[in-house]
């Protein structure tokens, strides 16, 4: 999947009229996730993604410790949406990422994060059945 296809999927899932809104959501979610992950995990998750997108994960300040509510607050602040939308956008973004990234990479991420981050992976588990 190339950059335009990836952002197009995000745009479709979030029902955004403009491409730029989908880019902003992608950047907000993946940068924040990159901050929460250790550098190696962020790099593993980023490697199959389009180059224009993987940098959101790889250029973040890795290894920060914060809970899921703080994760949502950061996403909401970066994207300019409320916490409920931030949660929905993060779930949708991870579902698009799951279409590109091998399942094992996502399982490692899920395993590294505390249980309170499980809502982030809800749509992926639903899609896998």
Short mmCIF file of C-alpha atoms in Angstrom, two decimals:
data_model
loop_
_atom_site.label_atom_id
_atom_site.label_comp_id
_atom_site.label_asym_id
_atom_site.label_seq_id
_atom_site.Cartn_x
_atom_site.Cartn_y
_atom_site.Cartn_z
CA UNK A 1 0.00 0.00 0.00
CA UNK A 2 1.47 3.37 -0.95
CA UNK A 3 1.09 6.70 0.85
CA UNK A 4 -1.98 7.92 -1.06
CA UNK A 5 -3.73 4.57 -0.66
CA UNK A 6 -2.99 4.49 3.08
CA UNK A 7 -4.24 8.03 3.70
CA UNK A 8 -7.18 7.34 1.39
CA UNK A 9 -8.14 4.37 3.59
CA UNK A 10 -7.90 6.56 6.68
CA UNK A 11 -9.95 9.27 4.99
CA UNK A 12 -12.61 6.73 4.02
CA UNK A 13 -12.77 5.10 7.48
CA UNK A 14 -12.99 8.45 9.27
CA UNK A 15 -15.40 9.83 6.67
CA UNK A 16 -13.30 12.94 6.17
CA UNK A 17 -14.01 15.17 3.19
CA UNK A 18 -10.42 16.36 2.91
CA UNK A 19 -7.16 14.43 2.49
CA UNK A 20 -5.40 16.80 4.90
CA UNK A 21 -7.72 15.85 7.75
CA UNK A 22 -6.75 12.19 7.30
CA UNK A 23 -3.05 13.14 7.25
CA UNK A 24 -3.49 15.10 10.50
CA UNK A 25 -5.26 12.14 12.17
CA UNK A 26 -2.55 9.74 10.97
CA UNK A 27 0.23 11.97 12.26
CA UNK A 28 -1.50 12.53 15.62
CA UNK A 29 -2.12 8.84 16.32
CA UNK A 30 1.16 7.41 15.06
CA UNK A 31 3.36 10.09 16.62
CA UNK A 32 1.69 9.54 19.99
CA UNK A 33 1.95 5.76 19.65
CA UNK A 34 5.62 6.17 18.72
CA UNK A 35 6.19 8.15 21.91
CA UNK A 36 4.71 5.34 24.00
CA UNK A 37 6.66 2.52 22.31
CA UNK A 38 10.29 1.58 22.71
CA UNK A 39 12.39 2.58 19.70
CA UNK A 40 12.82 -0.97 18.39
CA UNK A 41 9.11 -1.71 18.57
CA UNK A 42 8.27 1.56 16.82
CA UNK A 43 10.76 0.76 14.07
CA UNK A 44 9.35 -2.77 13.62
CA UNK A 45 5.84 -1.40 13.36
CA UNK A 46 6.91 1.39 11.00
CA UNK A 47 9.04 -0.62 8.58
CA UNK A 48 6.21 -2.04 6.38
CA UNK A 49 4.43 1.34 6.24
CA UNK A 50 4.89 3.88 3.45
CA UNK A 51 7.99 6.03 3.99
CA UNK A 52 5.95 9.22 4.41
CA UNK A 53 4.05 7.60 7.29
CA UNK A 54 6.69 5.49 9.04
CA UNK A 55 8.54 8.63 10.14
CA UNK A 56 5.70 9.53 12.50
CA UNK A 57 6.58 6.41 14.49
CA UNK A 58 10.36 6.46 14.08
CA UNK A 59 10.98 10.16 14.79
CA UNK A 60 8.98 10.29 18.02
CA UNK A 61 10.62 10.58 21.43
CA UNK A 62 10.33 6.88 22.30
CA UNK A 63 9.85 5.09 25.58
CA UNK A 64 7.64 7.60 27.37
CA UNK A 65 5.40 6.22 30.10
CA UNK A 66 1.81 7.39 30.05
CA UNK A 67 -1.58 5.75 30.40
CA UNK A 68 -4.31 5.33 27.79
CA UNK A 69 -6.16 8.47 28.88
CA UNK A 70 -2.99 10.51 28.38
CA UNK A 71 -2.56 8.81 25.00
CA UNK A 72 -6.05 9.95 24.01
CA UNK A 73 -5.43 13.46 25.37
CA UNK A 74 -2.26 13.77 23.29
CA UNK A 75 -3.96 12.51 20.13
CA UNK A 76 -6.93 14.83 20.71
CA UNK A 77 -4.63 17.81 21.27
CA UNK A 78 -2.52 17.09 18.17
CA UNK A 79 -5.52 16.50 15.94
CA UNK A 80 -7.81 19.15 17.40
CA UNK A 81 -10.64 16.77 18.29
CA UNK A 82 -12.26 15.60 21.54
CA UNK A 83 -11.18 12.48 23.43
CA UNK A 84 -14.01 10.29 22.08
CA UNK A 85 -13.05 11.14 18.49
CA UNK A 86 -9.38 10.59 19.33
CA UNK A 87 -10.22 7.08 20.58
CA UNK A 88 -12.24 6.28 17.46
CA UNK A 89 -9.56 7.69 15.16
CA UNK A 90 -6.82 5.73 16.93
CA UNK A 91 -8.80 2.49 16.59
CA UNK A 92 -9.45 3.13 12.89
CA UNK A 93 -5.80 4.05 12.27
CA UNK A 94 -4.60 0.82 13.87
CA UNK A 95 -7.06 -1.12 11.72
CA UNK A 96 -5.52 0.45 8.58
CA UNK A 97 -2.02 -0.25 9.93
CA UNK A 98 -3.10 -3.87 10.47
CA UNK A 99 -3.83 -4.16 6.73
CA UNK A 100 -0.16 -3.36 5.98
CA UNK A 101 1.85 -4.66 8.95
CA UNK A 102 2.35 -8.39 9.67
CA UNK A 103 0.14 -9.61 12.51
CA UNK A 104 3.19 -10.57 14.59
CA UNK A 105 4.39 -6.97 14.65
CA UNK A 106 1.04 -5.79 16.00
CA UNK A 107 0.96 -8.59 18.57
CA UNK A 108 4.36 -7.42 19.86
CA UNK A 109 3.02 -3.88 20.20
CA UNK A 110 -0.11 -5.10 21.96
CA UNK A 111 2.07 -7.18 24.29
CA UNK A 112 4.36 -4.24 25.12
CA UNK A 113 1.52 -1.91 26.06
CA UNK A 114 -0.39 -2.20 29.35
CA UNK A 115 -3.80 -3.87 29.30
CA UNK A 116 -5.52 -0.48 29.50
CA UNK A 117 -4.41 0.08 25.85
CA UNK A 118 -6.49 -2.91 24.68
CA UNK A 119 -9.27 -0.66 23.28
CA UNK A 120 -6.76 0.55 20.72
CA UNK A 121 -6.76 -2.94 19.16
CA UNK A 122 -10.52 -3.63 19.30
CA UNK A 123 -11.21 -3.15 15.59
CA UNK A 124 -8.27 -5.33 14.64
CA UNK A 125 -9.46 -8.22 16.79
CA UNK A 126 -12.97 -7.79 15.36
CA UNK A 127 -11.61 -7.85 11.81
CA UNK A 128 -9.60 -11.01 12.50
CA UNK A 129 -12.68 -12.67 13.92
#
